[in-house]
Amino acid sequence: MLVLAFDTATPAVTAALHDGHRVLAESTTVDARRHGELLVPTIQKVLAEAGVPLRQVTTIVAGTGPGPYTGLRVGLMTAQGLGTALGLAEVYGICTLDALAYGTRREEPFLAVTDARRKELFWARYDDARTRAAGPFVDKPADIPLDGLPVAGADLYPEILGHAAAPPYPLAGFLAALAAERLAAGEKLGEPRPIYLRRPDAVVPKAPKRVTEREPKRTPRDAIPQSTVQAEADSTLEHG
């Protein structure tokens, strides 16, 4: 088993290769604006460090979010493209928050959070590192029901949530290890479908309104002063 995993649902562009027992190589760059530019070189770096050609990869797994539209689709489209190039029957997807939660190794309930921008957070509730109990959701920090639980992930809004425990990002090593564990247990992984919890910022503009010539306004006869009407009538009789 050679699992190539990567995620672009957060500011971290991250990729890793797992052989079913351990992570062979991993690389991560935090840059929220360069997902499309960084992902393929990151994958190439991981394969080179592991000394494994792409053709030997048996499984591809991508983080499915939730995340911002543009960054998230970079990873999922890359997964589909690589899967097609390798002739794989399937490529897989795992919730990005599940990978983050797996990296905590916690055995008690907690919340996993990532930055959703617009002063909001993506979050989910977990019973332990492997078991999601609710979510994912998107909310403003003050609207997230903490219920006294600790938070792991993006260390944002500490005045509301307290300081988040590590890891700060869903590193691909966690994603690859989780996928390998589930596959070894005979579990079926999900499809690489994006988890969008709101509409994208960019929208297709509506068609411009049609501009038509307007007919000249007609003044209702009732609106013409009575003196004018009477003058016109007298003139007509005079010349009639």
PDB file of C-alpha atoms in Angstrom:
ATOM      1  CA  MET A   1       0.000   0.000   0.000  1.00  0.00           C
ATOM      2  CA  LEU A   2       1.268   3.447  -0.943  1.00  0.00           C
ATOM      3  CA  VAL A   3      -1.117   6.225   0.040  1.00  0.00           C
ATOM      4  CA  LEU A   4      -0.538   9.693  -1.385  1.00  0.00           C
ATOM      5  CA  ALA A   5      -2.544  12.212   0.614  1.00  0.00           C
ATOM      6  CA  PHE A   6      -2.835  15.976   0.366  1.00  0.00           C
ATOM      7  CA  ASP A   7      -5.033  18.806   1.610  1.00  0.00           C
ATOM      8  CA  THR A   8      -5.660  22.391   0.467  1.00  0.00           C
ATOM      9  CA  ALA A   9      -8.697  23.273   2.576  1.00  0.00           C
ATOM     10  CA  THR A  10      -6.729  25.509   4.968  1.00  0.00           C
ATOM     11  CA  PRO A  11      -3.797  27.918   4.507  1.00  0.00           C
ATOM     12  CA  ALA A  12      -1.514  24.853   4.744  1.00  0.00           C
ATOM     13  CA  VAL A  13      -0.645  23.225   1.416  1.00  0.00           C
ATOM     14  CA  THR A  14       0.353  19.792   2.644  1.00  0.00           C
ATOM     15  CA  ALA A  15       1.190  16.396   1.119  1.00  0.00           C
ATOM     16  CA  ALA A  16       2.463  13.060   2.463  1.00  0.00           C
ATOM     17  CA  LEU A  17       3.193   9.496   1.399  1.00  0.00           C
ATOM     18  CA  HIS A  18       2.315   6.541   3.673  1.00  0.00           C
ATOM     19  CA  ASP A  19       3.217   2.883   3.148  1.00  0.00           C
ATOM     20  CA  GLY A  20       0.549   1.422   5.402  1.00  0.00           C
ATOM     21  CA  HIS A  21       2.846   1.422   8.424  1.00  0.00           C
ATOM     22  CA  ARG A  22       4.405   4.859   8.613  1.00  0.00           C
ATOM     23  CA  VAL A  23       4.748   8.204   6.869  1.00  0.00           C
ATOM     24  CA  LEU A  24       7.598   7.972   4.377  1.00  0.00           C
ATOM     25  CA  ALA A  25       7.747  11.669   3.556  1.00  0.00           C
ATOM     26  CA  GLU A  26       5.768  14.813   4.260  1.00  0.00           C
ATOM     27  CA  SER A  27       5.947  18.465   3.228  1.00  0.00           C
ATOM     28  CA  THR A  28       3.849  21.480   4.225  1.00  0.00           C
ATOM     29  CA  THR A  29       3.882  25.152   3.244  1.00  0.00           C
ATOM     30  CA  VAL A  30       1.547  27.671   4.865  1.00  0.00           C
ATOM     31  CA  ASP A  31       0.403  30.161   2.239  1.00  0.00           C
ATOM     32  CA  ALA A  32      -3.303  30.853   1.837  1.00  0.00           C
ATOM     33  CA  ARG A  33      -2.948  32.453  -1.616  1.00  0.00           C
ATOM     34  CA  ARG A  34      -0.796  29.937  -3.519  1.00  0.00           C
ATOM     35  CA  HIS A  35      -2.560  26.572  -3.337  1.00  0.00           C
ATOM     36  CA  GLY A  36      -2.597  26.109  -7.095  1.00  0.00           C
ATOM     37  CA  GLU A  37       1.036  27.086  -7.440  1.00  0.00           C
ATOM     38  CA  LEU A  38       2.380  25.009  -4.548  1.00  0.00           C
ATOM     39  CA  LEU A  39       0.480  21.716  -4.519  1.00  0.00           C
ATOM     40  CA  VAL A  40       2.084  19.865  -7.446  1.00  0.00           C
ATOM     41  CA  PRO A  41       5.663  20.832  -6.456  1.00  0.00           C
ATOM     42  CA  THR A  42       4.861  19.724  -2.909  1.00  0.00           C
ATOM     43  CA  ILE A  43       3.673  16.327  -4.158  1.00  0.00           C
ATOM     44  CA  GLN A  44       6.792  16.011  -6.331  1.00  0.00           C
ATOM     45  CA  LYS A  45       8.993  16.831  -3.345  1.00  0.00           C
ATOM     46  CA  VAL A  46       7.321  14.180  -1.187  1.00  0.00           C
ATOM     47  CA  LEU A  47       7.706  11.487  -3.838  1.00  0.00           C
ATOM     48  CA  ALA A  48      11.340  12.424  -4.413  1.00  0.00           C
ATOM     49  CA  GLU A  49      12.176  12.330  -0.701  1.00  0.00           C
ATOM     50  CA  ALA A  50      10.522   8.918  -0.384  1.00  0.00           C
ATOM     51  CA  GLY A  51      12.266   7.664  -3.507  1.00  0.00           C
ATOM     52  CA  VAL A  52       8.949   6.500  -4.943  1.00  0.00           C
ATOM     53  CA  PRO A  53       7.819   7.194  -8.528  1.00  0.00           C
ATOM     54  CA  LEU A  54       4.248   8.366  -8.961  1.00  0.00           C
ATOM     55  CA  ARG A  55       3.318   5.241 -10.924  1.00  0.00           C
ATOM     56  CA  GLN A  56       3.795   3.119  -7.789  1.00  0.00           C
ATOM     57  CA  VAL A  57       1.145   5.013  -5.789  1.00  0.00           C
ATOM     58  CA  THR A  58      -1.823   2.749  -5.120  1.00  0.00           C
ATOM     59  CA  THR A  59      -4.193   5.115  -3.322  1.00  0.00           C
ATOM     60  CA  ILE A  60      -4.877   8.852  -3.539  1.00  0.00           C
ATOM     61  CA  VAL A  61      -6.730  10.664  -0.771  1.00  0.00           C
ATOM     62  CA  ALA A  62      -7.611  14.370  -0.660  1.00  0.00           C
ATOM     63  CA  GLY A  63      -9.016  16.469   2.150  1.00  0.00           C
ATOM     64  CA  THR A  64     -12.605  17.408   1.352  1.00  0.00           C
ATOM     65  CA  GLY A  65     -12.931  20.407   3.637  1.00  0.00           C
ATOM     66  CA  PRO A  66     -14.842  22.277   4.761  1.00  0.00           C
ATOM     67  CA  GLY A  67     -12.769  25.084   3.379  1.00  0.00           C
ATOM     68  CA  PRO A  68     -12.804  28.129   1.111  1.00  0.00           C
ATOM     69  CA  TYR A  69     -13.988  27.309  -2.396  1.00  0.00           C
ATOM     70  CA  THR A  70     -10.883  28.216  -4.397  1.00  0.00           C
ATOM     71  CA  GLY A  71      -8.286  26.455  -2.265  1.00  0.00           C
ATOM     72  CA  LEU A  72     -10.388  23.372  -1.672  1.00  0.00           C
ATOM     73  CA  ARG A  73     -11.073  22.655  -5.328  1.00  0.00           C
ATOM     74  CA  VAL A  74      -7.327  22.761  -6.139  1.00  0.00           C
ATOM     75  CA  GLY A  75      -6.718  19.640  -4.078  1.00  0.00           C
ATOM     76  CA  LEU A  76      -9.793  17.778  -5.245  1.00  0.00           C
ATOM     77  CA  MET A  77      -9.210  18.487  -8.934  1.00  0.00           C
ATOM     78  CA  THR A  78      -5.581  17.417  -8.561  1.00  0.00           C
ATOM     79  CA  ALA A  79      -6.697  14.169  -6.923  1.00  0.00           C
ATOM     80  CA  GLN A  80      -9.061  13.425  -9.791  1.00  0.00           C
ATOM     81  CA  GLY A  81      -6.419  14.261 -12.374  1.00  0.00           C
ATOM     82  CA  LEU A  82      -3.741  12.071 -10.783  1.00  0.00           C
ATOM     83  CA  GLY A  83      -6.204   9.232 -10.327  1.00  0.00           C
ATOM     84  CA  THR A  84      -7.063   9.341 -14.021  1.00  0.00           C
ATOM     85  CA  ALA A  85      -3.386   9.498 -15.032  1.00  0.00           C
ATOM     86  CA  LEU A  86      -2.583   6.474 -12.868  1.00  0.00           C
ATOM     87  CA  GLY A  87      -5.616   4.532 -14.025  1.00  0.00           C
ATOM     88  CA  LEU A  88      -6.939   4.168 -10.484  1.00  0.00           C
ATOM     89  CA  ALA A  89     -10.498   2.895 -10.211  1.00  0.00           C
ATOM     90  CA  GLU A  90     -11.184   5.309  -7.362  1.00  0.00           C
ATOM     91  CA  VAL A  91      -9.718   8.253  -5.523  1.00  0.00           C
ATOM     92  CA  TYR A  92     -10.914   9.065  -2.031  1.00  0.00           C
ATOM     93  CA  GLY A  93     -11.804  11.967   0.199  1.00  0.00           C
ATOM     94  CA  ILE A  94     -11.717  12.456   3.961  1.00  0.00           C
ATOM     95  CA  CYS A  95     -13.115  15.405   5.910  1.00  0.00           C
ATOM     96  CA  THR A  96     -10.288  17.822   6.655  1.00  0.00           C
ATOM     97  CA  LEU A  97     -11.447  18.219  10.257  1.00  0.00           C
ATOM     98  CA  ASP A  98     -11.219  14.427  10.699  1.00  0.00           C
ATOM     99  CA  ALA A  99      -7.532  14.580   9.764  1.00  0.00           C
ATOM    100  CA  LEU A 100      -6.978  17.438  12.193  1.00  0.00           C
ATOM    101  CA  ALA A 101      -8.780  15.548  14.947  1.00  0.00           C
ATOM    102  CA  TYR A 102      -6.778  12.385  14.241  1.00  0.00           C
ATOM    103  CA  GLY A 103      -3.592  14.354  14.743  1.00  0.00           C
ATOM    104  CA  THR A 104      -4.561  15.318  18.289  1.00  0.00           C
ATOM    105  CA  ARG A 105      -4.517  11.667  19.484  1.00  0.00           C
ATOM    106  CA  ARG A 106      -7.067  12.676  22.107  1.00  0.00           C
ATOM    107  CA  GLU A 107      -9.146  10.031  23.849  1.00  0.00           C
ATOM    108  CA  GLU A 108     -11.718  12.433  25.289  1.00  0.00           C
ATOM    109  CA  PRO A 109     -14.301  14.796  23.686  1.00  0.00           C
ATOM    110  CA  PHE A 110     -13.109  18.030  22.074  1.00  0.00           C
ATOM    111  CA  LEU A 111     -13.792  20.459  19.217  1.00  0.00           C
ATOM    112  CA  ALA A 112     -11.676  20.751  16.071  1.00  0.00           C
ATOM    113  CA  VAL A 113     -11.650  24.132  14.309  1.00  0.00           C
ATOM    114  CA  THR A 114     -10.172  25.684  11.165  1.00  0.00           C
ATOM    115  CA  ASP A 115     -10.303  29.225   9.835  1.00  0.00           C
ATOM    116  CA  ALA A 116     -13.372  29.907   7.665  1.00  0.00           C
ATOM    117  CA  ARG A 117     -12.484  33.596   7.119  1.00  0.00           C
ATOM    118  CA  ARG A 118     -15.153  36.308   7.372  1.00  0.00           C
ATOM    119  CA  LYS A 119     -14.542  36.130  11.161  1.00  0.00           C
ATOM    120  CA  GLU A 120     -16.011  32.612  11.265  1.00  0.00           C
ATOM    121  CA  LEU A 121     -14.748  29.097  11.965  1.00  0.00           C
ATOM    122  CA  PHE A 122     -15.379  25.656  10.538  1.00  0.00           C
ATOM    123  CA  TRP A 123     -15.786  23.220  13.397  1.00  0.00           C
ATOM    124  CA  ALA A 124     -16.912  19.769  14.451  1.00  0.00           C
ATOM    125  CA  ARG A 125     -17.345  17.929  17.745  1.00  0.00           C
ATOM    126  CA  TYR A 126     -15.428  14.697  18.400  1.00  0.00           C
ATOM    127  CA  ASP A 127     -15.804  11.979  21.015  1.00  0.00           C
ATOM    128  CA  ASP A 128     -12.131  11.125  20.504  1.00  0.00           C
ATOM    129  CA  ALA A 129      -9.466  11.501  17.811  1.00  0.00           C
ATOM    130  CA  ARG A 130     -11.173   8.980  15.507  1.00  0.00           C
ATOM    131  CA  THR A 131     -14.872   9.599  16.133  1.00  0.00           C
ATOM    132  CA  ARG A 132     -16.765  12.644  14.864  1.00  0.00           C
ATOM    133  CA  ALA A 133     -19.942  13.180  16.885  1.00  0.00           C
ATOM    134  CA  ALA A 134     -21.396  16.254  15.133  1.00  0.00           C
ATOM    135  CA  GLY A 135     -20.592  18.573  12.275  1.00  0.00           C
ATOM    136  CA  PRO A 136     -18.989  20.010  10.350  1.00  0.00           C
ATOM    137  CA  PHE A 137     -20.514  23.455  10.814  1.00  0.00           C
ATOM    138  CA  VAL A 138     -19.585  27.083  10.173  1.00  0.00           C
ATOM    139  CA  ASP A 139     -20.262  29.721  12.825  1.00  0.00           C
ATOM    140  CA  LYS A 140     -18.971  32.867  14.406  1.00  0.00           C
ATOM    141  CA  PRO A 141     -16.727  32.019  17.374  1.00  0.00           C
ATOM    142  CA  ALA A 142     -19.225  33.343  19.916  1.00  0.00           C
ATOM    143  CA  ASP A 143     -21.942  31.069  18.486  1.00  0.00           C
ATOM    144  CA  ILE A 144     -19.972  27.818  18.815  1.00  0.00           C
ATOM    145  CA  PRO A 145     -21.328  25.746  21.745  1.00  0.00           C
ATOM    146  CA  LEU A 146     -18.178  24.892  23.673  1.00  0.00           C
ATOM    147  CA  ASP A 147     -19.919  23.107  26.550  1.00  0.00           C
ATOM    148  CA  GLY A 148     -16.661  23.252  28.434  1.00  0.00           C
ATOM    149  CA  LEU A 149     -14.770  21.212  25.826  1.00  0.00           C
ATOM    150  CA  PRO A 150     -11.181  21.957  24.793  1.00  0.00           C
ATOM    151  CA  VAL A 151     -10.462  23.194  21.264  1.00  0.00           C
ATOM    152  CA  ALA A 152      -7.817  21.935  18.846  1.00  0.00           C
ATOM    153  CA  GLY A 153      -6.707  23.445  15.547  1.00  0.00           C
ATOM    154  CA  ALA A 154      -6.536  27.074  14.461  1.00  0.00           C
ATOM    155  CA  ASP A 155      -5.475  29.184  17.424  1.00  0.00           C
ATOM    156  CA  LEU A 156      -7.873  32.035  16.707  1.00  0.00           C
ATOM    157  CA  TYR A 157     -10.148  34.057  18.997  1.00  0.00           C
ATOM    158  CA  PRO A 158      -8.535  32.878  22.274  1.00  0.00           C
ATOM    159  CA  GLU A 159     -10.584  35.447  24.165  1.00  0.00           C
ATOM    160  CA  ILE A 160     -13.674  33.404  23.232  1.00  0.00           C
ATOM    161  CA  LEU A 161     -12.458  29.846  22.688  1.00  0.00           C
ATOM    162  CA  GLY A 162      -9.313  29.773  24.779  1.00  0.00           C
ATOM    163  CA  HIS A 163      -6.001  28.808  23.207  1.00  0.00           C
ATOM    164  CA  ALA A 164      -6.325  25.905  20.772  1.00  0.00           C
ATOM    165  CA  ALA A 165      -4.210  22.816  21.243  1.00  0.00           C
ATOM    166  CA  ALA A 166      -1.987  21.422  18.506  1.00  0.00           C
ATOM    167  CA  PRO A 167      -1.951  20.619  15.691  1.00  0.00           C
ATOM    168  CA  PRO A 168      -2.774  24.005  14.124  1.00  0.00           C
ATOM    169  CA  TYR A 169      -3.368  22.496  10.665  1.00  0.00           C
ATOM    170  CA  PRO A 170      -4.622  19.173   9.239  1.00  0.00           C
ATOM    171  CA  LEU A 171      -1.216  17.955   8.106  1.00  0.00           C
ATOM    172  CA  ALA A 172      -1.179  15.413   5.294  1.00  0.00           C
ATOM    173  CA  GLY A 173       0.699  12.929   7.450  1.00  0.00           C
ATOM    174  CA  PHE A 174      -2.395  12.674   9.657  1.00  0.00           C
ATOM    175  CA  LEU A 175      -4.637  12.413   6.607  1.00  0.00           C
ATOM    176  CA  ALA A 176      -2.529   9.640   5.069  1.00  0.00           C
ATOM    177  CA  ALA A 177      -2.263   7.704   8.347  1.00  0.00           C
ATOM    178  CA  LEU A 178      -6.012   7.940   8.953  1.00  0.00           C
ATOM    179  CA  ALA A 179      -6.751   6.737   5.419  1.00  0.00           C
ATOM    180  CA  ALA A 180      -4.298   3.828   5.761  1.00  0.00           C
ATOM    181  CA  GLU A 181      -5.825   2.842   9.098  1.00  0.00           C
ATOM    182  CA  ARG A 182      -9.369   2.860   7.733  1.00  0.00           C
ATOM    183  CA  LEU A 183      -8.399   0.929   4.617  1.00  0.00           C
ATOM    184  CA  ALA A 184      -6.562  -1.690   6.698  1.00  0.00           C
ATOM    185  CA  ALA A 185      -9.698  -2.093   8.822  1.00  0.00           C
ATOM    186  CA  GLY A 186     -11.767  -2.728   5.707  1.00  0.00           C
ATOM    187  CA  GLU A 187     -13.636   0.569   5.924  1.00  0.00           C
ATOM    188  CA  LYS A 188     -14.782   2.232   2.725  1.00  0.00           C
ATOM    189  CA  LEU A 189     -13.466   5.737   2.313  1.00  0.00           C
ATOM    190  CA  GLY A 190     -15.626   8.577   1.075  1.00  0.00           C
ATOM    191  CA  GLU A 191     -15.650  10.149  -2.364  1.00  0.00           C
ATOM    192  CA  PRO A 192     -13.572  13.261  -3.109  1.00  0.00           C
ATOM    193  CA  ARG A 193     -16.541  15.598  -2.967  1.00  0.00           C
ATOM    194  CA  PRO A 194     -16.049  19.072  -1.506  1.00  0.00           C
ATOM    195  CA  ILE A 195     -17.772  20.070   1.702  1.00  0.00           C
ATOM    196  CA  TYR A 196     -18.992  23.612   1.066  1.00  0.00           C
ATOM    197  CA  LEU A 197     -20.878  25.128   3.979  1.00  0.00           C
ATOM    198  CA  ARG A 198     -21.606  28.429   2.242  1.00  0.00           C
ATOM    199  CA  ARG A 199     -21.600  29.997  -1.199  1.00  0.00           C
ATOM    200  CA  PRO A 200     -18.280  31.044  -2.805  1.00  0.00           C
ATOM    201  CA  ASP A 201     -17.221  34.695  -2.610  1.00  0.00           C
ATOM    202  CA  ALA A 202     -17.005  34.944  -6.410  1.00  0.00           C
ATOM    203  CA  VAL A 203     -20.285  34.733  -8.294  1.00  0.00           C
ATOM    204  CA  VAL A 204     -21.198  34.936 -11.964  1.00  0.00           C
ATOM    205  CA  PRO A 205     -22.541  38.422 -12.696  1.00  0.00           C
ATOM    206  CA  LYS A 206     -26.134  38.670 -13.769  1.00  0.00           C
ATOM    207  CA  ALA A 207     -26.976  39.576 -17.364  1.00  0.00           C
ATOM    208  CA  PRO A 208     -27.293  43.345 -17.864  1.00  0.00           C
ATOM    209  CA  LYS A 209     -30.774  44.736 -18.005  1.00  0.00           C
ATOM    210  CA  ARG A 210     -32.140  45.397 -21.482  1.00  0.00           C
ATOM    211  CA  VAL A 211     -32.290  49.058 -22.335  1.00  0.00           C
ATOM    212  CA  THR A 212     -35.306  50.046 -24.469  1.00  0.00           C
ATOM    213  CA  GLU A 213     -36.367  53.377 -25.860  1.00  0.00           C
ATOM    214  CA  ARG A 214     -39.108  54.915 -23.864  1.00  0.00           C
ATOM    215  CA  GLU A 215     -42.125  56.455 -25.526  1.00  0.00           C
ATOM    216  CA  PRO A 216     -42.465  60.168 -24.865  1.00  0.00           C
ATOM    217  CA  LYS A 217     -44.640  60.901 -21.934  1.00  0.00           C
ATOM    218  CA  ARG A 218     -48.169  61.857 -22.838  1.00  0.00           C
ATOM    219  CA  THR A 219     -49.811  64.462 -20.718  1.00  0.00           C
ATOM    220  CA  PRO A 220     -53.293  63.349 -19.670  1.00  0.00           C
ATOM    221  CA  ARG A 221     -55.887  65.806 -20.893  1.00  0.00           C
ATOM    222  CA  ASP A 222     -57.219  66.098 -17.392  1.00  0.00           C
ATOM    223  CA  ALA A 223     -53.805  67.470 -16.353  1.00  0.00           C
ATOM    224  CA  ILE A 224     -53.952  70.351 -18.914  1.00  0.00           C
ATOM    225  CA  PRO A 225     -55.099  73.627 -17.286  1.00  0.00           C
ATOM    226  CA  GLN A 226     -58.767  74.343 -18.017  1.00  0.00           C
ATOM    227  CA  SER A 227     -57.893  77.792 -19.356  1.00  0.00           C
ATOM    228  CA  THR A 228     -55.717  76.214 -22.059  1.00  0.00           C
ATOM    229  CA  VAL A 229     -58.465  73.790 -23.032  1.00  0.00           C
ATOM    230  CA  GLN A 230     -60.993  76.631 -23.256  1.00  0.00           C
ATOM    231  CA  ALA A 231     -58.614  78.735 -25.393  1.00  0.00           C
ATOM    232  CA  GLU A 232     -58.099  75.894 -27.842  1.00  0.00           C
ATOM    233  CA  ALA A 233     -61.859  75.396 -28.083  1.00  0.00           C
ATOM    234  CA  ASP A 234     -62.524  79.088 -28.716  1.00  0.00           C
ATOM    235  CA  SER A 235     -59.846  79.134 -31.425  1.00  0.00           C
ATOM    236  CA  THR A 236     -61.392  76.161 -33.131  1.00  0.00           C
ATOM    237  CA  LEU A 237     -64.870  77.763 -33.150  1.00  0.00           C
ATOM    238  CA  GLU A 238     -63.468  81.062 -34.373  1.00  0.00           C
ATOM    239  CA  HIS A 239     -61.801  79.523 -37.430  1.00  0.00           C
ATOM    240  CA  GLY A 240     -64.334  76.762 -37.937  1.00  0.00           C
TER     241      GLY A 240
END
